[in-house]
Amino acid sequence: MTGAAILKVVWRILGLTIPLPVGVILAALAWLHFDKESSIRQAVNERVTEMVAGGKIAALEAKLEAEEKIAAARGRAATEANRRLMAEIDARVNLSRRLAAIQTENEILNDDLADLLSRPVAGDCAVDPDLLGRLRGR
């Protein structure tokens, strides 16, 4: 059987079993083919194009607005991080100053202790008058 014979058999089966849907499909295809040139169809196509373009513009504007909000949030986060960094630096400087002051005071107290330990204690365990004067002065 040749290809043309097969097509005839298929067409005969389709034509006999479902003639109405095939006719409707062919009529719709013909209408679409000839309708492409009509002014109404052109107006509809232009309006659809405008609507699609408007939708794209709206989507781009929404995206831009969202990106601006994200950028603003990042700016606020960067400002807050900078503020925290400056507070940490100030705290570290103050801590190092206090540590230096405490170390200086510790050295002075160690010198005083070494001075006290270098003096001999009186045999009767009485307080040295010089030490007693210094203790009263504090």
mmCIF file of N, CA and C in Angstrom:
data_model
loop_
_atom_site.group_PDB
_atom_site.id
_atom_site.type_symbol
_atom_site.label_atom_id
_atom_site.label_comp_id
_atom_site.label_asym_id
_atom_site.label_seq_id
_atom_site.Cartn_x
_atom_site.Cartn_y
_atom_site.Cartn_z
ATOM 1 N N MET A 1 0.839 -1.174 0.000
ATOM 2 C CA MET A 1 0.000 0.000 0.000
ATOM 3 C C MET A 1 0.884 1.236 0.000
ATOM 4 N N THR A 2 0.551 2.196 -0.849
ATOM 5 C CA THR A 2 1.342 3.416 -0.964
ATOM 6 C C THR A 2 0.876 4.441 0.054
ATOM 7 N N GLY A 3 1.666 5.498 0.149
ATOM 8 C CA GLY A 3 1.322 6.555 1.097
ATOM 9 C C GLY A 3 0.021 7.243 0.759
ATOM 10 N N ALA A 4 -0.264 7.445 -0.518
ATOM 11 C CA ALA A 4 -1.509 8.097 -0.924
ATOM 12 C C ALA A 4 -2.696 7.230 -0.589
ATOM 13 N N ALA A 5 -2.554 5.946 -0.736
ATOM 14 C CA ALA A 5 -3.649 5.026 -0.419
ATOM 15 C C ALA A 5 -3.935 5.030 1.064
ATOM 16 N N ILE A 6 -2.880 5.116 1.840
ATOM 17 C CA ILE A 6 -3.060 5.160 3.303
ATOM 18 C C ILE A 6 -3.772 6.442 3.697
ATOM 19 N N LEU A 7 -3.410 7.563 3.086
ATOM 20 C CA LEU A 7 -4.067 8.833 3.398
ATOM 21 C C LEU A 7 -5.545 8.784 3.022
ATOM 22 N N LYS A 8 -5.876 8.168 1.900
ATOM 23 C CA LYS A 8 -7.283 8.048 1.489
ATOM 24 C C LYS A 8 -8.072 7.244 2.507
ATOM 25 N N VAL A 9 -7.479 6.167 2.979
ATOM 26 C CA VAL A 9 -8.177 5.320 3.960
ATOM 27 C C VAL A 9 -8.367 6.101 5.258
ATOM 28 N N VAL A 10 -7.338 6.785 5.691
ATOM 29 C CA VAL A 10 -7.433 7.563 6.934
ATOM 30 C C VAL A 10 -8.461 8.669 6.775
ATOM 31 N N TRP A 11 -8.456 9.363 5.642
ATOM 32 C CA TRP A 11 -9.423 10.439 5.402
ATOM 33 C C TRP A 11 -10.846 9.911 5.356
ATOM 34 N N ARG A 12 -11.031 8.774 4.759
ATOM 35 C CA ARG A 12 -12.359 8.169 4.680
ATOM 36 C C ARG A 12 -12.859 7.794 6.067
ATOM 37 N N ILE A 13 -11.956 7.260 6.908
ATOM 38 C CA ILE A 13 -12.361 6.882 8.265
ATOM 39 C C ILE A 13 -12.693 8.123 9.076
ATOM 40 N N LEU A 14 -11.850 9.144 8.984
ATOM 41 C CA LEU A 14 -12.115 10.380 9.724
ATOM 42 C C LEU A 14 -13.375 11.059 9.212
ATOM 43 N N GLY A 15 -13.549 11.069 7.913
ATOM 44 C CA GLY A 15 -14.724 11.722 7.344
ATOM 45 C C GLY A 15 -16.007 11.027 7.713
ATOM 46 N N LEU A 16 -15.987 9.735 7.836
ATOM 47 C CA LEU A 16 -17.197 8.999 8.170
ATOM 48 C C LEU A 16 -17.487 9.008 9.660
ATOM 49 N N THR A 17 -16.456 8.905 10.458
ATOM 50 C CA THR A 17 -16.692 8.769 11.895
ATOM 51 C C THR A 17 -16.891 10.110 12.588
ATOM 52 N N ILE A 18 -16.138 11.119 12.229
ATOM 53 C CA ILE A 18 -16.267 12.420 12.889
ATOM 54 C C ILE A 18 -16.277 13.540 11.859
ATOM 55 N N PRO A 19 -17.294 13.643 11.036
ATOM 56 C CA PRO A 19 -17.302 14.659 9.999
ATOM 57 C C PRO A 19 -17.484 16.062 10.544
ATOM 58 N N LEU A 20 -18.290 16.232 11.545
ATOM 59 C CA LEU A 20 -18.566 17.580 12.061
ATOM 60 C C LEU A 20 -17.327 18.212 12.691
ATOM 61 N N PRO A 21 -16.603 17.550 13.616
ATOM 62 C CA PRO A 21 -15.421 18.182 14.206
ATOM 63 C C PRO A 21 -14.356 18.506 13.181
ATOM 64 N N VAL A 22 -14.138 17.668 12.186
ATOM 65 C CA VAL A 22 -13.135 17.960 11.177
ATOM 66 C C VAL A 22 -13.545 19.191 10.391
ATOM 67 N N GLY A 23 -14.823 19.304 10.054
ATOM 68 C CA GLY A 23 -15.322 20.478 9.329
ATOM 69 C C GLY A 23 -15.196 21.738 10.146
ATOM 70 N N VAL A 24 -15.498 21.638 11.427
ATOM 71 C CA VAL A 24 -15.385 22.808 12.312
ATOM 72 C C VAL A 24 -13.924 23.232 12.427
ATOM 73 N N ILE A 25 -13.037 22.278 12.565
ATOM 74 C CA ILE A 25 -11.613 22.600 12.670
ATOM 75 C C ILE A 25 -11.127 23.269 11.392
ATOM 76 N N LEU A 26 -11.529 22.739 10.257
ATOM 77 C CA LEU A 26 -11.112 23.346 8.986
ATOM 78 C C LEU A 26 -11.688 24.747 8.836
ATOM 79 N N ALA A 27 -12.933 24.948 9.231
ATOM 80 C CA ALA A 27 -13.538 26.279 9.150
ATOM 81 C C ALA A 27 -12.822 27.257 10.068
ATOM 82 N N ALA A 28 -12.454 26.824 11.278
ATOM 83 C CA ALA A 28 -11.745 27.696 12.229
ATOM 84 C C ALA A 28 -10.374 28.067 11.686
ATOM 85 N N LEU A 29 -9.693 27.110 11.108
ATOM 86 C CA LEU A 29 -8.386 27.407 10.531
ATOM 87 C C LEU A 29 -8.499 28.397 9.372
ATOM 88 N N ALA A 30 -9.519 28.222 8.526
ATOM 89 C CA ALA A 30 -9.715 29.154 7.416
ATOM 90 C C ALA A 30 -10.049 30.548 7.948
ATOM 91 N N TRP A 31 -10.901 30.625 8.969
ATOM 92 C CA TRP A 31 -11.267 31.927 9.541
ATOM 93 C C TRP A 31 -10.035 32.611 10.124
ATOM 94 N N LEU A 32 -9.182 31.877 10.853
ATOM 95 C CA LEU A 32 -7.970 32.458 11.408
ATOM 96 C C LEU A 32 -7.032 32.952 10.309
ATOM 97 N N HIS A 33 -6.959 32.202 9.240
ATOM 98 C CA HIS A 33 -6.077 32.585 8.143
ATOM 99 C C HIS A 33 -6.535 33.902 7.495
ATOM 100 N N PHE A 34 -7.822 34.041 7.264
ATOM 101 C CA PHE A 34 -8.327 35.254 6.609
ATOM 102 C C PHE A 34 -8.552 36.398 7.588
ATOM 103 N N ASP A 35 -8.659 36.076 8.869
ATOM 104 C CA ASP A 35 -8.935 37.105 9.884
ATOM 105 C C ASP A 35 -7.680 37.876 10.271
ATOM 106 N N LYS A 36 -6.512 37.404 9.945
ATOM 107 C CA LYS A 36 -5.272 38.072 10.333
ATOM 108 C C LYS A 36 -5.179 39.482 9.770
ATOM 109 N N GLU A 37 -5.824 39.744 8.676
ATOM 110 C CA GLU A 37 -5.738 41.035 8.001
ATOM 111 C C GLU A 37 -6.818 42.022 8.441
ATOM 112 N N SER A 38 -7.776 41.613 9.222
ATOM 113 C CA SER A 38 -8.885 42.523 9.560
ATOM 114 C C SER A 38 -8.434 43.602 10.527
ATOM 115 N N SER A 39 -9.108 44.756 10.474
ATOM 116 C CA SER A 39 -8.743 45.886 11.332
ATOM 117 C C SER A 39 -9.083 45.599 12.786
ATOM 118 N N ILE A 40 -10.138 44.840 13.034
ATOM 119 C CA ILE A 40 -10.494 44.497 14.414
ATOM 120 C C ILE A 40 -9.394 43.627 15.020
ATOM 121 N N ARG A 41 -8.931 42.674 14.243
ATOM 122 C CA ARG A 41 -7.871 41.790 14.718
ATOM 123 C C ARG A 41 -6.600 42.594 14.994
ATOM 124 N N GLN A 42 -6.287 43.543 14.138
ATOM 125 C CA GLN A 42 -5.109 44.374 14.345
ATOM 126 C C GLN A 42 -5.258 45.225 15.608
ATOM 127 N N ALA A 43 -6.461 45.764 15.831
ATOM 128 C CA ALA A 43 -6.703 46.561 17.031
ATOM 129 C C ALA A 43 -6.557 45.699 18.291
ATOM 130 N N VAL A 44 -7.093 44.487 18.226
ATOM 131 C CA VAL A 44 -6.970 43.574 19.368
ATOM 132 C C VAL A 44 -5.497 43.247 19.615
ATOM 133 N N ASN A 45 -4.756 42.978 18.566
ATOM 134 C CA ASN A 45 -3.334 42.671 18.717
ATOM 135 C C ASN A 45 -2.564 43.849 19.322
ATOM 136 N N GLU A 46 -2.894 45.076 18.883
ATOM 137 C CA GLU A 46 -2.228 46.255 19.435
ATOM 138 C C GLU A 46 -2.546 46.413 20.913
ATOM 139 N N ARG A 47 -3.813 46.198 21.263
ATOM 140 C CA ARG A 47 -4.217 46.337 22.675
ATOM 141 C C ARG A 47 -3.538 45.278 23.539
ATOM 142 N N VAL A 48 -3.451 44.071 23.018
ATOM 143 C CA VAL A 48 -2.767 43.006 23.764
ATOM 144 C C VAL A 48 -1.297 43.369 23.944
ATOM 145 N N THR A 49 -0.687 43.911 22.911
ATOM 146 C CA THR A 49 0.713 44.322 23.005
ATOM 147 C C THR A 49 0.882 45.418 24.053
ATOM 148 N N GLU A 50 -0.034 46.388 24.079
ATOM 149 C CA GLU A 50 0.025 47.461 25.082
ATOM 150 C C GLU A 50 -0.142 46.907 26.491
ATOM 151 N N MET A 51 -1.061 45.966 26.640
ATOM 152 C CA MET A 51 -1.294 45.388 27.971
ATOM 153 C C MET A 51 -0.072 44.608 28.453
ATOM 154 N N VAL A 52 0.532 43.863 27.545
ATOM 155 C CA VAL A 52 1.726 43.102 27.913
ATOM 156 C C VAL A 52 2.856 44.056 28.274
ATOM 157 N N ALA A 53 3.030 45.110 27.473
ATOM 158 C CA ALA A 53 4.073 46.094 27.767
ATOM 159 C C ALA A 53 3.805 46.781 29.107
ATOM 160 N N GLY A 54 2.538 47.122 29.364
ATOM 161 C CA GLY A 54 2.191 47.743 30.647
ATOM 162 C C GLY A 54 2.482 46.809 31.810
ATOM 163 N N GLY A 55 2.195 45.524 31.625
ATOM 164 C CA GLY A 55 2.500 44.550 32.671
ATOM 165 C C GLY A 55 3.991 44.436 32.918
ATOM 166 N N LYS A 56 4.760 44.445 31.839
ATOM 167 C CA LYS A 56 6.211 44.371 31.993
ATOM 168 C C LYS A 56 6.751 45.606 32.699
ATOM 169 N N ILE A 57 6.221 46.774 32.346
ATOM 170 C CA ILE A 57 6.654 48.020 32.993
ATOM 171 C C ILE A 57 6.319 47.981 34.480
ATOM 172 N N ALA A 58 5.104 47.531 34.803
ATOM 173 C CA ALA A 58 4.706 47.446 36.211
ATOM 174 C C ALA A 58 5.604 46.473 36.972
ATOM 175 N N ALA A 59 5.933 45.353 36.335
ATOM 176 C CA ALA A 59 6.805 44.378 36.988
ATOM 177 C C ALA A 59 8.200 44.960 37.217
ATOM 178 N N LEU A 60 8.715 45.692 36.227
ATOM 179 C CA LEU A 60 10.036 46.305 36.377
ATOM 180 C C LEU A 60 10.034 47.386 37.457
ATOM 181 N N GLU A 61 8.953 48.159 37.525
ATOM 182 C CA GLU A 61 8.854 49.183 38.570
ATOM 183 C C GLU A 61 8.800 48.540 39.950
ATOM 184 N N ALA A 62 8.044 47.446 40.069
ATOM 185 C CA ALA A 62 7.975 46.741 41.354
ATOM 186 C C ALA A 62 9.331 46.170 41.730
ATOM 187 N N LYS A 63 10.043 45.634 40.746
ATOM 188 C CA LYS A 63 11.378 45.090 41.004
ATOM 189 C C LYS A 63 12.326 46.193 41.446
ATOM 190 N N LEU A 64 12.260 47.349 40.777
ATOM 191 C CA LEU A 64 13.111 48.478 41.143
ATOM 192 C C LEU A 64 12.807 48.951 42.560
ATOM 193 N N GLU A 65 11.535 49.027 42.897
ATOM 194 C CA GLU A 65 11.148 49.452 44.243
ATOM 195 C C GLU A 65 11.664 48.463 45.292
ATOM 196 N N ALA A 66 11.550 47.177 44.993
ATOM 197 C CA ALA A 66 12.051 46.172 45.931
ATOM 198 C C ALA A 66 13.566 46.277 46.087
ATOM 199 N N GLU A 67 14.267 46.497 44.989
ATOM 200 C CA GLU A 67 15.719 46.644 45.070
ATOM 201 C C GLU A 67 16.114 47.889 45.853
ATOM 202 N N GLU A 68 15.343 48.970 45.704
ATOM 203 C CA GLU A 68 15.621 50.174 46.484
ATOM 204 C C GLU A 68 15.419 49.918 47.972
ATOM 205 N N LYS A 69 14.369 49.167 48.314
ATOM 206 C CA LYS A 69 14.129 48.834 49.718
ATOM 207 C C LYS A 69 15.258 47.973 50.263
ATOM 208 N N ILE A 70 15.718 47.023 49.466
ATOM 209 C CA ILE A 70 16.823 46.161 49.902
ATOM 210 C C ILE A 70 18.084 46.990 50.107
ATOM 211 N N ALA A 71 18.349 47.911 49.181
ATOM 212 C CA ALA A 71 19.540 48.769 49.302
ATOM 213 C C ALA A 71 19.447 49.642 50.557
ATOM 214 N N ALA A 72 18.257 50.172 50.828
ATOM 215 C CA ALA A 72 18.081 50.995 52.032
ATOM 216 C C ALA A 72 18.299 50.160 53.294
ATOM 217 N N ALA A 73 17.781 48.937 53.295
ATOM 218 C CA ALA A 73 17.967 48.057 54.456
ATOM 219 C C ALA A 73 19.443 47.714 54.641
ATOM 220 N N ARG A 74 20.136 47.480 53.537
ATOM 221 C CA ARG A 74 21.570 47.202 53.638
ATOM 222 C C ARG A 74 22.326 48.417 54.159
ATOM 223 N N GLY A 75 21.905 49.609 53.737
ATOM 224 C CA GLY A 75 22.542 50.828 54.230
ATOM 225 C C GLY A 75 22.345 50.993 55.727
ATOM 226 N N ARG A 76 21.107 50.725 56.184
ATOM 227 C CA ARG A 76 20.842 50.816 57.625
ATOM 228 C C ARG A 76 21.659 49.779 58.395
ATOM 229 N N ALA A 77 21.772 48.574 57.839
ATOM 230 C CA ALA A 77 22.555 47.527 58.503
ATOM 231 C C ALA A 77 24.027 47.919 58.561
ATOM 232 N N ALA A 78 24.531 48.512 57.489
ATOM 233 C CA ALA A 78 25.937 48.941 57.473
ATOM 234 C C ALA A 78 26.168 50.054 58.491
ATOM 235 N N THR A 79 25.227 50.986 58.594
ATOM 236 C CA THR A 79 25.340 52.068 59.579
ATOM 237 C C THR A 79 25.346 51.512 60.994
ATOM 238 N N GLU A 80 24.460 50.560 61.251
ATOM 239 C CA GLU A 80 24.396 49.943 62.581
ATOM 240 C C GLU A 80 25.680 49.178 62.879
ATOM 241 N N ALA A 81 26.207 48.458 61.892
ATOM 242 C CA ALA A 81 27.458 47.724 62.093
ATOM 243 C C ALA A 81 28.604 48.685 62.365
ATOM 244 N N ASN A 82 28.631 49.814 61.668
ATOM 245 C CA ASN A 82 29.671 50.821 61.892
ATOM 246 C C ASN A 82 29.553 51.417 63.294
ATOM 247 N N ARG A 83 28.309 51.681 63.722
ATOM 248 C CA ARG A 83 28.095 52.223 65.070
ATOM 249 C C ARG A 83 28.582 51.238 66.123
ATOM 250 N N ARG A 84 28.278 49.954 65.928
ATOM 251 C CA ARG A 84 28.725 48.942 66.881
ATOM 252 C C ARG A 84 30.251 48.819 66.893
ATOM 253 N N LEU A 85 30.860 48.920 65.726
ATOM 254 C CA LEU A 85 32.316 48.855 65.642
ATOM 255 C C LEU A 85 32.948 50.016 66.402
ATOM 256 N N MET A 86 32.398 51.207 66.218
ATOM 257 C CA MET A 86 32.943 52.376 66.920
ATOM 258 C C MET A 86 32.763 52.225 68.435
ATOM 259 N N ALA A 87 31.616 51.689 68.862
ATOM 260 C CA ALA A 87 31.389 51.475 70.296
ATOM 261 C C ALA A 87 32.379 50.447 70.842
ATOM 262 N N GLU A 88 32.657 49.417 70.058
ATOM 263 C CA GLU A 88 33.625 48.405 70.498
ATOM 264 C C GLU A 88 35.027 49.006 70.593
ATOM 265 N N ILE A 89 35.391 49.820 69.630
ATOM 266 C CA ILE A 89 36.718 50.461 69.663
ATOM 267 C C ILE A 89 36.836 51.361 70.893
ATOM 268 N N ASP A 90 35.784 52.158 71.162
ATOM 269 C CA ASP A 90 35.801 53.019 72.349
ATOM 270 C C ASP A 90 35.928 52.198 73.625
ATOM 271 N N ALA A 91 35.188 51.095 73.688
ATOM 272 C CA ALA A 91 35.242 50.251 74.882
ATOM 273 C C ALA A 91 36.639 49.647 75.052
ATOM 274 N N ARG A 92 37.247 49.224 73.949
ATOM 275 C CA ARG A 92 38.594 48.645 74.044
ATOM 276 C C ARG A 92 39.621 49.701 74.474
ATOM 277 N N VAL A 93 39.490 50.929 73.961
ATOM 278 C CA VAL A 93 40.415 52.006 74.354
ATOM 279 C C VAL A 93 40.248 52.305 75.844
ATOM 280 N N ASN A 94 38.999 52.419 76.300
ATOM 281 C CA ASN A 94 38.751 52.694 77.720
ATOM 282 C C ASN A 94 39.284 51.554 78.586
ATOM 283 N N LEU A 95 39.092 50.330 78.136
ATOM 284 C CA LEU A 95 39.579 49.180 78.893
ATOM 285 C C LEU A 95 41.102 49.180 78.970
ATOM 286 N N SER A 96 41.763 49.501 77.866
ATOM 287 C CA SER A 96 43.238 49.532 77.889
ATOM 288 C C SER A 96 43.741 50.655 78.790
ATOM 289 N N ARG A 97 43.053 51.773 78.812
ATOM 290 C CA ARG A 97 43.453 52.872 79.714
ATOM 291 C C ARG A 97 43.290 52.459 81.175
ATOM 292 N N ARG A 98 42.142 51.811 81.458
ATOM 293 C CA ARG A 98 41.919 51.363 82.842
ATOM 294 C C ARG A 98 42.947 50.315 83.236
ATOM 295 N N LEU A 99 43.290 49.430 82.302
ATOM 296 C CA LEU A 99 44.288 48.402 82.581
ATOM 297 C C LEU A 99 45.649 49.043 82.864
ATOM 298 N N ALA A 100 45.997 50.046 82.074
ATOM 299 C CA ALA A 100 47.278 50.738 82.300
ATOM 300 C C ALA A 100 47.271 51.423 83.666
ATOM 301 N N ALA A 101 46.155 52.048 84.032
ATOM 302 C CA ALA A 101 46.069 52.717 85.341
ATOM 303 C C ALA A 101 46.161 51.695 86.472
ATOM 304 N N ILE A 102 45.512 50.553 86.298
ATOM 305 C CA ILE A 102 45.555 49.523 87.335
ATOM 306 C C ILE A 102 46.965 48.948 87.456
ATOM 307 N N GLN A 103 47.636 48.765 86.327
ATOM 308 C CA GLN A 103 49.012 48.251 86.369
ATOM 309 C C GLN A 103 49.938 49.241 87.052
ATOM 310 N N THR A 104 49.752 50.531 86.786
ATOM 311 C CA THR A 104 50.564 51.562 87.444
ATOM 312 C C THR A 104 50.315 51.548 88.947
ATOM 313 N N GLU A 105 49.044 51.465 89.321
ATOM 314 C CA GLU A 105 48.709 51.423 90.750
ATOM 315 C C GLU A 105 49.282 50.159 91.390
ATOM 316 N N ASN A 106 49.234 49.047 90.675
ATOM 317 C CA ASN A 106 49.783 47.792 91.191
ATOM 318 C C ASN A 106 51.288 47.905 91.412
ATOM 319 N N GLU A 107 51.983 48.558 90.471
ATOM 320 C CA GLU A 107 53.424 48.748 90.625
ATOM 321 C C GLU A 107 53.736 49.608 91.854
ATOM 322 N N ILE A 108 52.936 50.659 92.038
ATOM 323 C CA ILE A 108 53.142 51.533 93.208
ATOM 324 C C ILE A 108 52.919 50.747 94.488
ATOM 325 N N LEU A 109 51.847 49.947 94.515
ATOM 326 C CA LEU A 109 51.560 49.160 95.718
ATOM 327 C C LEU A 109 52.639 48.105 95.949
ATOM 328 N N ASN A 110 53.147 47.498 94.868
ATOM 329 C CA ASN A 110 54.241 46.530 95.024
ATOM 330 C C ASN A 110 55.497 47.199 95.561
ATOM 331 N N ASP A 111 55.779 48.421 95.100
ATOM 332 C CA ASP A 111 56.931 49.170 95.624
ATOM 333 C C ASP A 111 56.746 49.464 97.104
ATOM 334 N N ASP A 112 55.535 49.878 97.487
ATOM 335 C CA ASP A 112 55.259 50.147 98.906
ATOM 336 C C ASP A 112 55.421 48.882 99.735
ATOM 337 N N LEU A 113 54.936 47.754 99.205
ATOM 338 C CA LEU A 113 55.049 46.490 99.920
ATOM 339 C C LEU A 113 56.510 46.078 100.055
ATOM 340 N N ALA A 114 57.277 46.240 98.978
ATOM 341 C CA ALA A 114 58.711 45.916 99.042
ATOM 342 C C ALA A 114 59.421 46.814 100.046
ATOM 343 N N ASP A 115 59.030 48.084 100.102
ATOM 344 C CA ASP A 115 59.616 49.019 101.066
ATOM 345 C C ASP A 115 59.279 48.587 102.487
ATOM 346 N N LEU A 116 58.060 48.177 102.722
ATOM 347 C CA LEU A 116 57.657 47.729 104.059
ATOM 348 C C LEU A 116 58.369 46.441 104.454
ATOM 349 N N LEU A 117 58.512 45.551 103.481
ATOM 350 C CA LEU A 117 59.175 44.284 103.799
ATOM 351 C C LEU A 117 60.687 44.457 104.008
ATOM 352 N N SER A 118 61.246 45.512 103.464
ATOM 353 C CA SER A 118 62.696 45.729 103.627
ATOM 354 C C SER A 118 63.049 46.261 105.006
ATOM 355 N N ARG A 119 62.137 46.804 105.724
ATOM 356 C CA ARG A 119 62.409 47.340 107.061
ATOM 357 C C ARG A 119 62.291 46.226 108.100
ATOM 358 N N PRO A 120 63.249 46.180 108.946
ATOM 359 C CA PRO A 120 63.177 45.118 109.968
ATOM 360 C C PRO A 120 62.105 45.433 111.018
ATOM 361 N N VAL A 121 61.547 44.379 111.532
ATOM 362 C CA VAL A 121 60.532 44.540 112.577
ATOM 363 C C VAL A 121 61.257 44.672 113.920
ATOM 364 N N ALA A 122 60.713 45.529 114.771
ATOM 365 C CA ALA A 122 61.323 45.729 116.084
ATOM 366 C C ALA A 122 61.249 44.428 116.878
ATOM 367 N N GLY A 123 62.178 44.226 117.707
ATOM 368 C CA GLY A 123 62.250 42.988 118.464
ATOM 369 C C GLY A 123 61.040 42.761 119.356
ATOM 370 N N ASP A 124 60.482 43.818 119.889
ATOM 371 C CA ASP A 124 59.333 43.642 120.772
ATOM 372 C C ASP A 124 58.009 43.661 119.999
ATOM 373 N N CYS A 125 58.079 43.565 118.696
ATOM 374 C CA CYS A 125 56.922 43.561 117.777
ATOM 375 C C CYS A 125 56.098 44.829 117.883
ATOM 376 N N ALA A 126 56.725 45.875 118.271
ATOM 377 C CA ALA A 126 56.023 47.151 118.307
ATOM 378 C C ALA A 126 56.068 47.743 116.908
ATOM 379 N N VAL A 127 55.103 48.562 116.642
ATOM 380 C CA VAL A 127 55.012 49.176 115.331
ATOM 381 C C VAL A 127 56.024 50.301 115.236
ATOM 382 N N ASP A 128 56.739 50.324 114.169
ATOM 383 C CA ASP A 128 57.715 51.365 113.905
ATOM 384 C C ASP A 128 56.983 52.694 113.836
ATOM 385 N N PRO A 129 57.467 53.762 114.442
ATOM 386 C CA PRO A 129 56.748 55.046 114.423
ATOM 387 C C PRO A 129 56.562 55.594 113.008
ATOM 388 N N ASP A 130 57.528 55.357 112.146
ATOM 389 C CA ASP A 130 57.408 55.823 110.754
ATOM 390 C C ASP A 130 56.246 55.102 110.054
ATOM 391 N N LEU A 131 56.159 53.786 110.269
ATOM 392 C CA LEU A 131 55.066 53.007 109.670
ATOM 393 C C LEU A 131 53.733 53.430 110.254
ATOM 394 N N LEU A 132 53.695 53.666 111.553
ATOM 395 C CA LEU A 132 52.454 54.087 112.178
ATOM 396 C C LEU A 132 51.991 55.423 111.619
ATOM 397 N N GLY A 133 52.912 56.312 111.355
ATOM 398 C CA GLY A 133 52.542 57.607 110.762
ATOM 399 C C GLY A 133 51.989 57.456 109.343
ATOM 400 N N ARG A 134 52.603 56.598 108.615
ATOM 401 C CA ARG A 134 52.099 56.381 107.243
ATOM 402 C C ARG A 134 50.731 55.718 107.248
ATOM 403 N N LEU A 135 50.522 54.800 108.193
ATOM 404 C CA LEU A 135 49.217 54.127 108.257
ATOM 405 C C LEU A 135 48.120 55.105 108.645
ATOM 406 N N ARG A 136 48.463 56.044 109.519
ATOM 407 C CA ARG A 136 47.460 57.051 109.936
ATOM 408 C C ARG A 136 47.157 58.009 108.788
ATOM 409 N N GLY A 137 48.142 58.253 107.932
ATOM 410 C CA GLY A 137 47.976 59.166 106.821
ATOM 411 C C GLY A 137 47.022 58.595 105.742
ATOM 412 N N ARG A 138 46.852 57.366 105.723
ATOM 413 C CA ARG A 138 45.975 56.758 104.689
ATOM 414 C C ARG A 138 44.626 56.703 105.209
#
